Amino acid sequence: ANATPVYVGYMAGGRHTDGGRLTNYHCLNDIPQYIDSTTADENGGLLWIVEYRTAGYGVNSLDGISGQKARCSVCEVAAHSQQIVIPGTATCPGGWTEAYDGFLFGSYYSGHANSESVCIDRNAQGYTAGSPDGGEYSLIYPIEFQSYDGASPYTHDRELSCVVCTK
C-alpha cells in the first residue's frame, strides 16, 4: 500500500509488573511537547517504553530485536478510509489492500494485567537506548494460540500471524 508516515515515534504501554497498568499501546511522537505539567513523581497513570521479547518465543526471524525498544509509526494511506487488523492470517480478504503483515504481540500470559494485542510488522526493527535488556519497560511477546481439544483449525502453541488491511 502507498502509506505515508504522519509521524514516527516510540511505542509505549503499561509496565509489565504494574497491576493497574494501562491496557493499550501508544505511539508517542519523536518530539515531545508538554502543556502545563511538572516533573514531580505523582505516579498516576504510567507509560513506559516498550521492549521486545522475541528470543525463545517462536518467531525466529525477530530474535535479533529481543531486548530492544520498539519504534512505531502512524501512517496515512491515500484513498483508503478503512483499516482492519486480522489476527491468524497474513492475507487480506478480497477488495482489501495489505498495508503489512507480521505477528500478533501482547503482554505475557501470566502478567499482572491485560493488554491489547498489536500486529507487529514481520520486518520490525528495534533500537537500543538506556539500560540493557531487563530494565523497567512495558514488555511485548509474540502471542501463540492455545487449544487442547482441537476444536478449531488453529495449531496449539503456534505463534499467530496477522495482517493490516485498508480499503
mmCIF file with all atom_site columns, C-alpha atoms in Angstrom:
data_model
loop_
_atom_site.group_PDB
_atom_site.id
_atom_site.type_symbol
_atom_site.label_atom_id
_atom_site.label_alt_id
_atom_site.label_comp_id
_atom_site.label_asym_id
_atom_site.label_entity_id
_atom_site.label_seq_id
_atom_site.pdbx_PDB_ins_code
_atom_site.Cartn_x
_atom_site.Cartn_y
_atom_site.Cartn_z
_atom_site.occupancy
_atom_site.B_iso_or_equiv
_atom_site.pdbx_formal_charge
_atom_site.auth_seq_id
_atom_site.auth_comp_id
_atom_site.auth_asym_id
_atom_site.auth_atom_id
_atom_site.pdbx_PDB_model_num
ATOM 1   C CA . ALA A 1 1   ? 0.000   0.000   0.000  1.00 0.00 ? 1   ALA A CA 1
ATOM 2   C CA . ASN A 1 2   ? 1.118   3.612   -0.509 1.00 0.00 ? 2   ASN A CA 1
ATOM 3   C CA . ALA A 1 3   ? 1.456   4.587   3.117  1.00 0.00 ? 3   ALA A CA 1
ATOM 4   C CA . THR A 1 4   ? 2.802   7.989   4.109  1.00 0.00 ? 4   THR A CA 1
ATOM 5   C CA . PRO A 1 5   ? 4.095   8.412   7.662  1.00 0.00 ? 5   PRO A CA 1
ATOM 6   C CA . VAL A 1 6   ? 2.223   11.072  9.625  1.00 0.00 ? 6   VAL A CA 1
ATOM 7   C CA . TYR A 1 7   ? 4.787   10.726  12.409 1.00 0.00 ? 7   TYR A CA 1
ATOM 8   C CA . VAL A 1 8   ? 7.260   8.199   13.801 1.00 0.00 ? 8   VAL A CA 1
ATOM 9   C CA . GLY A 1 9   ? 7.946   7.605   17.423 1.00 0.00 ? 9   GLY A CA 1
ATOM 10  C CA . TYR A 1 10  ? 8.342   5.292   20.363 1.00 0.00 ? 10  TYR A CA 1
ATOM 11  C CA . MET A 1 11  ? 5.911   2.550   21.324 1.00 0.00 ? 11  MET A CA 1
ATOM 12  C CA . ALA A 1 12  ? 4.784   2.901   24.953 1.00 0.00 ? 12  ALA A CA 1
ATOM 13  C CA . GLY A 1 13  ? 2.487   0.992   27.295 1.00 0.00 ? 13  GLY A CA 1
ATOM 14  C CA . GLY A 1 14  ? 1.931   -0.064  30.882 1.00 0.00 ? 14  GLY A CA 1
ATOM 15  C CA . ARG A 1 15  ? 4.893   -1.641  32.729 1.00 0.00 ? 15  ARG A CA 1
ATOM 16  C CA . HIS A 1 16  ? 4.757   -5.418  32.848 1.00 0.00 ? 16  HIS A CA 1
ATOM 17  C CA . THR A 1 17  ? 4.903   -5.563  36.663 1.00 0.00 ? 17  THR A CA 1
ATOM 18  C CA . ASP A 1 18  ? 2.228   -2.938  37.395 1.00 0.00 ? 18  ASP A CA 1
ATOM 19  C CA . GLY A 1 19  ? -1.129  -4.360  38.481 1.00 0.00 ? 19  GLY A CA 1
ATOM 20  C CA . GLY A 1 20  ? -3.116  -1.297  37.451 1.00 0.00 ? 20  GLY A CA 1
ATOM 21  C CA . ARG A 1 21  ? -1.286  -0.777  34.189 1.00 0.00 ? 21  ARG A CA 1
ATOM 22  C CA . LEU A 1 22  ? -2.717  0.798   31.080 1.00 0.00 ? 22  LEU A CA 1
ATOM 23  C CA . THR A 1 23  ? -4.011  -1.805  28.649 1.00 0.00 ? 23  THR A CA 1
ATOM 24  C CA . ASN A 1 24  ? -3.463  -0.185  25.268 1.00 0.00 ? 24  ASN A CA 1
ATOM 25  C CA . TYR A 1 25  ? -0.264  0.725   23.472 1.00 0.00 ? 25  TYR A CA 1
ATOM 26  C CA . HIS A 1 26  ? 0.519   4.206   22.172 1.00 0.00 ? 26  HIS A CA 1
ATOM 27  C CA . CYS A 1 27  ? 2.855   5.562   19.521 1.00 0.00 ? 27  CYS A CA 1
ATOM 28  C CA . LEU A 1 28  ? 4.480   8.573   21.213 1.00 0.00 ? 28  LEU A CA 1
ATOM 29  C CA . ASN A 1 29  ? 5.754   11.280  18.878 1.00 0.00 ? 29  ASN A CA 1
ATOM 30  C CA . ASP A 1 30  ? 9.535   11.597  18.419 1.00 0.00 ? 30  ASP A CA 1
ATOM 31  C CA . ILE A 1 31  ? 9.401   15.212  19.599 1.00 0.00 ? 31  ILE A CA 1
ATOM 32  C CA . PRO A 1 32  ? 7.673   15.593  22.981 1.00 0.00 ? 32  PRO A CA 1
ATOM 33  C CA . GLN A 1 33  ? 5.609   18.689  23.694 1.00 0.00 ? 33  GLN A CA 1
ATOM 34  C CA . TYR A 1 34  ? 4.294   19.310  27.198 1.00 0.00 ? 34  TYR A CA 1
ATOM 35  C CA . ILE A 1 35  ? 1.417   21.526  28.271 1.00 0.00 ? 35  ILE A CA 1
ATOM 36  C CA . ASP A 1 36  ? 1.439   22.821  31.853 1.00 0.00 ? 36  ASP A CA 1
ATOM 37  C CA . SER A 1 37  ? 2.931   19.742  33.534 1.00 0.00 ? 37  SER A CA 1
ATOM 38  C CA . THR A 1 38  ? 5.601   19.142  36.158 1.00 0.00 ? 38  THR A CA 1
ATOM 39  C CA . THR A 1 39  ? 8.451   16.688  36.585 1.00 0.00 ? 39  THR A CA 1
ATOM 40  C CA . ALA A 1 40  ? 7.206   15.682  40.047 1.00 0.00 ? 40  ALA A CA 1
ATOM 41  C CA . ASP A 1 41  ? 6.658   11.935  40.585 1.00 0.00 ? 41  ASP A CA 1
ATOM 42  C CA . GLU A 1 42  ? 2.893   11.788  41.259 1.00 0.00 ? 42  GLU A CA 1
ATOM 43  C CA . ASN A 1 43  ? 2.512   8.189   39.964 1.00 0.00 ? 43  ASN A CA 1
ATOM 44  C CA . GLY A 1 44  ? -0.958  8.488   38.496 1.00 0.00 ? 44  GLY A CA 1
ATOM 45  C CA . GLY A 1 45  ? -1.196  6.580   35.220 1.00 0.00 ? 45  GLY A CA 1
ATOM 46  C CA . LEU A 1 46  ? 2.210   5.419   33.981 1.00 0.00 ? 46  LEU A CA 1
ATOM 47  C CA . LEU A 1 47  ? 3.529   4.853   30.448 1.00 0.00 ? 47  LEU A CA 1
ATOM 48  C CA . TRP A 1 48  ? 6.794   3.033   29.757 1.00 0.00 ? 48  TRP A CA 1
ATOM 49  C CA . ILE A 1 49  ? 8.803   2.484   26.572 1.00 0.00 ? 49  ILE A CA 1
ATOM 50  C CA . VAL A 1 50  ? 8.004   -0.937  25.069 1.00 0.00 ? 50  VAL A CA 1
ATOM 51  C CA . GLU A 1 51  ? 10.756  -3.530  24.809 1.00 0.00 ? 51  GLU A CA 1
ATOM 52  C CA . TYR A 1 52  ? 10.576  -6.600  22.562 1.00 0.00 ? 52  TYR A CA 1
ATOM 53  C CA . ARG A 1 53  ? 10.793  -10.116 23.995 1.00 0.00 ? 53  ARG A CA 1
ATOM 54  C CA . THR A 1 54  ? 11.281  -12.350 20.961 1.00 0.00 ? 54  THR A CA 1
ATOM 55  C CA . ALA A 1 55  ? 14.218  -14.708 21.598 1.00 0.00 ? 55  ALA A CA 1
ATOM 56  C CA . GLY A 1 56  ? 12.904  -18.137 22.543 1.00 0.00 ? 56  GLY A CA 1
ATOM 57  C CA . TYR A 1 57  ? 9.284   -17.254 21.855 1.00 0.00 ? 57  TYR A CA 1
ATOM 58  C CA . GLY A 1 58  ? 8.779   -18.920 18.475 1.00 0.00 ? 58  GLY A CA 1
ATOM 59  C CA . VAL A 1 59  ? 9.382   -16.115 15.971 1.00 0.00 ? 59  VAL A CA 1
ATOM 60  C CA . ASN A 1 60  ? 12.970  -16.849 14.963 1.00 0.00 ? 60  ASN A CA 1
ATOM 61  C CA . SER A 1 61  ? 13.064  -14.131 12.296 1.00 0.00 ? 61  SER A CA 1
ATOM 62  C CA . LEU A 1 62  ? 12.655  -11.483 15.025 1.00 0.00 ? 62  LEU A CA 1
ATOM 63  C CA . ASP A 1 63  ? 15.138  -12.910 17.578 1.00 0.00 ? 63  ASP A CA 1
ATOM 64  C CA . GLY A 1 64  ? 17.603  -10.118 16.722 1.00 0.00 ? 64  GLY A CA 1
ATOM 65  C CA . ILE A 1 65  ? 15.377  -7.419  18.227 1.00 0.00 ? 65  ILE A CA 1
ATOM 66  C CA . SER A 1 66  ? 14.813  -9.157  21.568 1.00 0.00 ? 66  SER A CA 1
ATOM 67  C CA . GLY A 1 67  ? 15.650  -6.730  24.375 1.00 0.00 ? 67  GLY A CA 1
ATOM 68  C CA . GLN A 1 68  ? 15.490  -3.726  22.052 1.00 0.00 ? 68  GLN A CA 1
ATOM 69  C CA . LYS A 1 69  ? 12.992  -0.893  22.352 1.00 0.00 ? 69  LYS A CA 1
ATOM 70  C CA . ALA A 1 70  ? 10.097  -0.713  19.900 1.00 0.00 ? 70  ALA A CA 1
ATOM 71  C CA . ARG A 1 71  ? 9.737   2.072   17.343 1.00 0.00 ? 71  ARG A CA 1
ATOM 72  C CA . CYS A 1 72  ? 6.385   2.842   15.741 1.00 0.00 ? 72  CYS A CA 1
ATOM 73  C CA . SER A 1 73  ? 4.780   4.980   13.080 1.00 0.00 ? 73  SER A CA 1
ATOM 74  C CA . VAL A 1 74  ? 1.340   6.356   12.373 1.00 0.00 ? 74  VAL A CA 1
ATOM 75  C CA . CYS A 1 75  ? 0.639   6.371   8.657  1.00 0.00 ? 75  CYS A CA 1
ATOM 76  C CA . GLU A 1 76  ? -1.923  7.709   6.252  1.00 0.00 ? 76  GLU A CA 1
ATOM 77  C CA . VAL A 1 77  ? -2.907  5.561   3.305  1.00 0.00 ? 77  VAL A CA 1
ATOM 78  C CA . ALA A 1 78  ? -4.123  7.709   0.402  1.00 0.00 ? 78  ALA A CA 1
ATOM 79  C CA . ALA A 1 79  ? -7.637  6.916   -0.817 1.00 0.00 ? 79  ALA A CA 1
ATOM 80  C CA . HIS A 1 80  ? -8.151  4.342   1.970  1.00 0.00 ? 80  HIS A CA 1
ATOM 81  C CA . SER A 1 81  ? -10.528 5.330   4.750  1.00 0.00 ? 81  SER A CA 1
ATOM 82  C CA . GLN A 1 82  ? -10.982 1.971   6.457  1.00 0.00 ? 82  GLN A CA 1
ATOM 83  C CA . GLN A 1 83  ? -8.462  -0.216  8.268  1.00 0.00 ? 83  GLN A CA 1
ATOM 84  C CA . ILE A 1 84  ? -8.810  -3.634  9.852  1.00 0.00 ? 84  ILE A CA 1
ATOM 85  C CA . VAL A 1 85  ? -6.366  -5.875  11.688 1.00 0.00 ? 85  VAL A CA 1
ATOM 86  C CA . ILE A 1 86  ? -6.978  -9.574  11.112 1.00 0.00 ? 86  ILE A CA 1
ATOM 87  C CA . PRO A 1 87  ? -5.266  -11.977 13.526 1.00 0.00 ? 87  PRO A CA 1
ATOM 88  C CA . GLY A 1 88  ? -4.482  -15.529 12.465 1.00 0.00 ? 88  GLY A CA 1
ATOM 89  C CA . THR A 1 89  ? -3.791  -14.836 8.790  1.00 0.00 ? 89  THR A CA 1
ATOM 90  C CA . ALA A 1 90  ? -1.321  -12.981 6.587  1.00 0.00 ? 90  ALA A CA 1
ATOM 91  C CA . THR A 1 91  ? -3.710  -12.345 3.690  1.00 0.00 ? 91  THR A CA 1
ATOM 92  C CA . CYS A 1 92  ? -6.330  -9.631  3.242  1.00 0.00 ? 92  CYS A CA 1
ATOM 93  C CA . PRO A 1 93  ? -9.846  -10.527 2.075  1.00 0.00 ? 93  PRO A CA 1
ATOM 94  C CA . GLY A 1 94  ? -10.901 -9.695  -1.480 1.00 0.00 ? 94  GLY A CA 1
ATOM 95  C CA . GLY A 1 95  ? -11.323 -5.965  -2.072 1.00 0.00 ? 95  GLY A CA 1
ATOM 96  C CA . TRP A 1 96  ? -8.845  -5.035  0.678  1.00 0.00 ? 96  TRP A CA 1
ATOM 97  C CA . THR A 1 97  ? -5.206  -3.908  0.278  1.00 0.00 ? 97  THR A CA 1
ATOM 98  C CA . GLU A 1 98  ? -2.418  -5.164  2.526  1.00 0.00 ? 98  GLU A CA 1
ATOM 99  C CA . ALA A 1 99  ? -0.581  -2.460  4.457  1.00 0.00 ? 99  ALA A CA 1
ATOM 100 C CA . TYR A 1 100 ? 1.706   -5.025  6.148  1.00 0.00 ? 100 TYR A CA 1
ATOM 101 C CA . ASP A 1 101 ? 1.705   -8.480  7.681  1.00 0.00 ? 101 ASP A CA 1
ATOM 102 C CA . GLY A 1 102 ? 3.512   -9.759  10.713 1.00 0.00 ? 102 GLY A CA 1
ATOM 103 C CA . PHE A 1 103 ? 2.972   -11.319 14.105 1.00 0.00 ? 103 PHE A CA 1
ATOM 104 C CA . LEU A 1 104 ? 0.435   -10.724 16.866 1.00 0.00 ? 104 LEU A CA 1
ATOM 105 C CA . PHE A 1 105 ? 2.092   -9.423  20.063 1.00 0.00 ? 105 PHE A CA 1
ATOM 106 C CA . GLY A 1 106 ? 0.794   -8.684  23.557 1.00 0.00 ? 106 GLY A CA 1
ATOM 107 C CA . SER A 1 107 ? 1.615   -8.975  27.246 1.00 0.00 ? 107 SER A CA 1
ATOM 108 C CA . TYR A 1 108 ? 2.981   -12.119 28.882 1.00 0.00 ? 108 TYR A CA 1
ATOM 109 C CA . TYR A 1 109 ? 0.185   -14.589 29.611 1.00 0.00 ? 109 TYR A CA 1
ATOM 110 C CA . SER A 1 110 ? 0.780   -14.667 33.368 1.00 0.00 ? 110 SER A CA 1
ATOM 111 C CA . GLY A 1 111 ? 1.477   -10.943 33.713 1.00 0.00 ? 111 GLY A CA 1
ATOM 112 C CA . HIS A 1 112 ? -0.188  -8.682  36.246 1.00 0.00 ? 112 HIS A CA 1
ATOM 113 C CA . ALA A 1 113 ? -2.759  -7.125  33.917 1.00 0.00 ? 113 ALA A CA 1
ATOM 114 C CA . ASN A 1 114 ? -4.325  -7.414  30.493 1.00 0.00 ? 114 ASN A CA 1
ATOM 115 C CA . SER A 1 115 ? -3.094  -5.632  27.396 1.00 0.00 ? 115 SER A CA 1
ATOM 116 C CA . GLU A 1 116 ? -4.354  -5.152  23.914 1.00 0.00 ? 116 GLU A CA 1
ATOM 117 C CA . SER A 1 117 ? -2.804  -7.157  21.120 1.00 0.00 ? 117 SER A CA 1
ATOM 118 C CA . VAL A 1 118 ? -0.973  -5.406  18.297 1.00 0.00 ? 118 VAL A CA 1
ATOM 119 C CA . CYS A 1 119 ? 0.148   -6.530  14.861 1.00 0.00 ? 119 CYS A CA 1
ATOM 120 C CA . ILE A 1 120 ? 3.939   -6.068  14.650 1.00 0.00 ? 120 ILE A CA 1
ATOM 121 C CA . ASP A 1 121 ? 5.424   -5.882  11.146 1.00 0.00 ? 121 ASP A CA 1
ATOM 122 C CA . ARG A 1 122 ? 7.379   -9.001  10.160 1.00 0.00 ? 122 ARG A CA 1
ATOM 123 C CA . ASN A 1 123 ? 10.295  -6.639  9.386  1.00 0.00 ? 123 ASN A CA 1
ATOM 124 C CA . ALA A 1 124 ? 10.123  -4.818  12.733 1.00 0.00 ? 124 ALA A CA 1
ATOM 125 C CA . GLN A 1 125 ? 13.219  -3.041  13.927 1.00 0.00 ? 125 GLN A CA 1
ATOM 126 C CA . GLY A 1 126 ? 14.202  -2.097  17.431 1.00 0.00 ? 126 GLY A CA 1
ATOM 127 C CA . TYR A 1 127 ? 16.612  0.460   18.827 1.00 0.00 ? 127 TYR A CA 1
ATOM 128 C CA . THR A 1 128 ? 18.972  0.321   21.756 1.00 0.00 ? 128 THR A CA 1
ATOM 129 C CA . ALA A 1 129 ? 18.947  3.079   24.326 1.00 0.00 ? 129 ALA A CA 1
ATOM 130 C CA . GLY A 1 130 ? 19.024  3.329   28.086 1.00 0.00 ? 130 GLY A CA 1
ATOM 131 C CA . SER A 1 131 ? 19.693  0.271   30.220 1.00 0.00 ? 131 SER A CA 1
ATOM 132 C CA . PRO A 1 132 ? 20.239  -3.140  28.626 1.00 0.00 ? 132 PRO A CA 1
ATOM 133 C CA . ASP A 1 133 ? 17.675  -5.946  28.464 1.00 0.00 ? 133 ASP A CA 1
ATOM 134 C CA . GLY A 1 134 ? 15.756  -6.328  31.726 1.00 0.00 ? 134 GLY A CA 1
ATOM 135 C CA . GLY A 1 135 ? 15.087  -2.717  32.675 1.00 0.00 ? 135 GLY A CA 1
ATOM 136 C CA . GLU A 1 136 ? 11.792  -1.145  33.667 1.00 0.00 ? 136 GLU A CA 1
ATOM 137 C CA . TYR A 1 137 ? 9.757   -1.336  30.489 1.00 0.00 ? 137 TYR A CA 1
ATOM 138 C CA . SER A 1 138 ? 6.485   -2.409  29.027 1.00 0.00 ? 138 SER A CA 1
ATOM 139 C CA . LEU A 1 139 ? 7.236   -5.827  27.517 1.00 0.00 ? 139 LEU A CA 1
ATOM 140 C CA . ILE A 1 140 ? 5.554   -7.413  24.500 1.00 0.00 ? 140 ILE A CA 1
ATOM 141 C CA . TYR A 1 141 ? 5.732   -11.024 23.409 1.00 0.00 ? 141 TYR A CA 1
ATOM 142 C CA . PRO A 1 142 ? 4.552   -12.996 20.387 1.00 0.00 ? 142 PRO A CA 1
ATOM 143 C CA . ILE A 1 143 ? 1.084   -14.435 21.041 1.00 0.00 ? 143 ILE A CA 1
ATOM 144 C CA . GLU A 1 144 ? 0.550   -18.138 20.492 1.00 0.00 ? 144 GLU A CA 1
ATOM 145 C CA . PHE A 1 145 ? -2.747  -19.941 20.102 1.00 0.00 ? 145 PHE A CA 1
ATOM 146 C CA . GLN A 1 146 ? -3.913  -22.355 22.794 1.00 0.00 ? 146 GLN A CA 1
ATOM 147 C CA . SER A 1 147 ? -6.345  -25.219 22.228 1.00 0.00 ? 147 SER A CA 1
ATOM 148 C CA . TYR A 1 148 ? -6.187  -28.614 23.836 1.00 0.00 ? 148 TYR A CA 1
ATOM 149 C CA . ASP A 1 149 ? -9.343  -30.052 22.298 1.00 0.00 ? 149 ASP A CA 1
ATOM 150 C CA . GLY A 1 150 ? -8.660  -29.492 18.586 1.00 0.00 ? 150 GLY A CA 1
ATOM 151 C CA . ALA A 1 151 ? -11.967 -27.632 18.208 1.00 0.00 ? 151 ALA A CA 1
ATOM 152 C CA . SER A 1 152 ? -10.529 -25.099 15.771 1.00 0.00 ? 152 SER A CA 1
ATOM 153 C CA . PRO A 1 153 ? -8.273  -25.158 12.711 1.00 0.00 ? 153 PRO A CA 1
ATOM 154 C CA . TYR A 1 154 ? -5.518  -23.330 14.650 1.00 0.00 ? 154 TYR A CA 1
ATOM 155 C CA . THR A 1 155 ? -2.495  -25.285 15.898 1.00 0.00 ? 155 THR A CA 1
ATOM 156 C CA . HIS A 1 156 ? -1.843  -25.419 19.643 1.00 0.00 ? 156 HIS A CA 1
ATOM 157 C CA . ASP A 1 157 ? 1.260   -23.409 20.708 1.00 0.00 ? 157 ASP A CA 1
ATOM 158 C CA . ARG A 1 158 ? 1.720   -21.839 17.249 1.00 0.00 ? 158 ARG A CA 1
ATOM 159 C CA . GLU A 1 159 ? 2.521   -18.109 17.131 1.00 0.00 ? 159 GLU A CA 1
ATOM 160 C CA . LEU A 1 160 ? -0.211  -16.166 15.352 1.00 0.00 ? 160 LEU A CA 1
ATOM 161 C CA . SER A 1 161 ? 0.366   -14.134 12.247 1.00 0.00 ? 161 SER A CA 1
ATOM 162 C CA . CYS A 1 162 ? -1.657  -11.025 11.467 1.00 0.00 ? 162 CYS A CA 1
ATOM 163 C CA . VAL A 1 163 ? -2.298  -8.631  8.620  1.00 0.00 ? 163 VAL A CA 1
ATOM 164 C CA . VAL A 1 164 ? -3.311  -4.963  8.489  1.00 0.00 ? 164 VAL A CA 1
ATOM 165 C CA . CYS A 1 165 ? -5.654  -4.249  5.581  1.00 0.00 ? 165 CYS A CA 1
ATOM 166 C CA . THR A 1 166 ? -7.021  -0.996  4.158  1.00 0.00 ? 166 THR A CA 1
ATOM 167 C CA . LYS A 1 167 ? -9.873  -0.121  1.833  1.00 0.00 ? 167 LYS A CA 1
#
